[in-house]
GROMACS .gro file of C-alpha atoms in nm:
model
  121
    1MET     CA    1  16.791 -11.336  13.189
    2ASP     CA    2  17.038 -11.456  12.927
    3LEU     CA    3  17.400 -11.526  13.015
    4LEU     CA    4  17.616 -11.410  12.723
    5THR     CA    5  17.982 -11.444  12.628
    6LEU     CA    6  18.205 -11.147  12.546
    7ASN     CA    7  18.524 -11.216  12.351
    8LEU     CA    8  18.722 -10.899  12.421
    9ASN     CA    9  18.998 -10.864  12.158
   10GLN     CA   10  19.187 -10.576  12.321
   11SER     CA   11  19.202 -10.442  12.672
   12LEU     CA   12  18.981 -10.158  12.794
   13THR     CA   13  19.132  -9.902  13.031
   14TRP     CA   14  18.996  -9.646  13.276
   15SER     CA   15  19.134  -9.398  13.531
   16ARG     CA   16  19.057  -9.418  13.902
   17ALA     CA   17  19.154  -9.050  13.936
   18ASP     CA   18  18.886  -8.949  13.681
   19ALA     CA   19  18.622  -9.146  13.871
   20LEU     CA   20  18.720  -8.990  14.205
   21THR     CA   21  18.731  -8.636  14.064
   22ALA     CA   22  18.389  -8.681  13.903
   23GLY     CA   23  18.248  -8.824  14.228
   24ALA     CA   24  18.171  -9.169  14.083
   25THR     CA   25  18.275  -9.361  14.392
   26ALA     CA   26  17.976  -9.593  14.445
   27PRO     CA   27  17.722  -9.771  14.220
   28ALA     CA   28  17.445  -9.514  14.271
   29THR     CA   29  17.662  -9.206  14.216
   30ALA     CA   30  17.855  -9.363  13.926
   31MET     CA   31  17.536  -9.448  13.735
   32GLY     CA   32  17.385  -9.106  13.798
   33ILE     CA   33  17.701  -8.931  13.676
   34ILE     CA   34  17.723  -9.154  13.368
   35ASP     CA   35  17.359  -9.079  13.281
   36ALA     CA   36  17.445  -8.707  13.276
   37ALA     CA   37  17.778  -8.751  13.091
   38SER     CA   38  17.847  -8.756  12.719
   39GLU     CA   39  17.768  -9.066  12.514
   40ALA     CA   40  18.137  -9.165  12.510
   41ALA     CA   41  18.164  -9.177  12.891
   42GLU     CA   42  18.241  -9.508  13.059
   43ALA     CA   43  18.279  -9.633  13.413
   44ALA     CA   44  18.411  -9.959  13.553
   45LEU     CA   45  18.290 -10.075  13.892
   46VAL     CA   46  18.498 -10.370  14.009
   47TRP     CA   47  18.405 -10.634  14.266
   48ARG     CA   48  18.584 -10.951  14.368
   49TRP     CA   49  18.370 -11.254  14.282
   50GLU     CA   50  18.358 -11.364  14.648
   51SER     CA   51  18.218 -11.028  14.762
   52LEU     CA   52  17.941 -11.021  14.500
   53VAL     CA   53  17.831 -11.381  14.438
   54LEU     CA   54  17.681 -11.642  14.672
   55GLU     CA   55  17.777 -11.996  14.575
   56GLY     CA   56  17.616 -12.325  14.670
   57SER     CA   57  17.254 -12.282  14.565
   58ASP     CA   58  17.080 -12.562  14.373
   59ASP     CA   59  17.000 -12.296  14.110
   60GLY     CA   60  17.365 -12.195  14.075
   61PRO     CA   61  17.550 -11.880  14.184
   62ARG     CA   62  17.341 -11.577  14.284
   63VAL     CA   63  17.438 -11.209  14.298
   64ILE     CA   64  17.409 -11.048  14.642
   65SER     CA   65  17.128 -10.794  14.665
   66PRO     CA   66  17.158 -10.507  14.732
   67LEU     CA   67  17.498 -10.468  14.572
   68PRO     CA   68  17.787 -10.416  14.814
   69PRO     CA   69  18.023 -10.123  14.756
   70PRO     CA   70  18.265 -10.193  14.469
   71GLU     CA   71  18.629 -10.266  14.543
   72ARG     CA   72  18.740 -10.011  14.280
   73VAL     CA   73  18.572  -9.752  14.059
   74ALA     CA   74  18.736  -9.608  13.746
   75ALA     CA   75  18.614  -9.406  13.450
   76SER     CA   76  18.693  -9.232  13.123
   77GLY     CA   77  18.513  -8.946  12.950
   78LEU     CA   78  18.333  -8.824  13.264
   79LEU     CA   79  18.543  -8.508  13.281
   80PRO     CA   80  18.597  -8.245  13.011
   81GLY     CA   81  18.949  -8.228  12.872
   82GLU     CA   82  19.224  -8.483  12.895
   83SER     CA   83  19.181  -8.788  13.117
   84ALA     CA   84  19.433  -8.899  13.375
   85ALA     CA   85  19.657  -9.194  13.295
   86ALA     CA   86  19.471  -9.524  13.285
   87ASP     CA   87  19.529  -9.740  13.590
   88THR     CA   88  19.249  -9.997  13.578
   89SER     CA   89  19.190 -10.229  13.286
   90LEU     CA   90  18.985 -10.520  13.164
   91GLU     CA   91  19.233 -10.738  12.980
   92ALA     CA   92  19.159 -10.905  12.648
   93GLY     CA   93  18.993 -11.240  12.704
   94ARG     CA   94  18.664 -11.421  12.738
   95TYR     CA   95  18.403 -11.297  12.988
   96LEU     CA   96  18.051 -11.391  13.090
   97PHE     CA   97  17.801 -11.105  13.115
   98ILE     CA   98  17.436 -11.015  13.123
   99GLN     CA   99  17.276 -10.711  12.969
  100THR     CA  100  16.981 -10.577  13.161
  101ARG     CA  101  16.817 -10.271  13.311
  102PRO     CA  102  16.997 -10.109  13.606
  103PRO     CA  103  16.909 -10.305  13.921
  104ALA     CA  104  16.651 -10.139  14.145
  105ALA     CA  105  16.859 -10.254  14.442
  106ILE     CA  106  17.109  -9.973  14.378
  107ALA     CA  107  16.983  -9.730  14.639
  108GLY     CA  108  16.958  -9.374  14.523
  109TYR     CA  109  16.987  -9.448  14.152
  110GLY     CA  110  16.767  -9.196  13.979
  111GLY     CA  111  16.737  -9.364  13.639
  112ASP     CA  112  16.398  -9.419  13.482
  113GLY     CA  113  16.465  -9.785  13.398
  114ASP     CA  114  16.505  -9.730  13.024
  115GLU     CA  115  16.884  -9.739  13.027
  116ALA     CA  116  17.051 -10.069  12.941
  117SER     CA  117  17.356 -10.184  13.131
  118ALA     CA  118  17.610 -10.458  13.071
  119TRP     CA  119  17.721 -10.652  13.377
  120LEU     CA  120  18.037 -10.862  13.339
  121ALA     CA  121  18.130 -11.167  13.541
   0.00000   0.00000   0.00000
């Protein structure tokens, strides 16, 4: 797995209301809904570092498996028509991320493993 750097030049925004209305309230349901949505659909699942990462290993930080429920879920493009006002954002800045297949630890995810996902840290 390669750890990559993302230099985000402008903020990205999503609506929590859109995610709730579409039913994307947990990792498994969000990924299933996104798979069925249009190509322009996006979802942001947000965790606090402390709730997702175990520190102190000789090999460095490790992600908890299976994933705990996210602290917030937001989306854009999941619903037809106009989206609700954006209320969650990823501000411009520098982020670490990995790009990989969806983790099998997400219970109930029905993907076939061919979809690529970007996971930010």
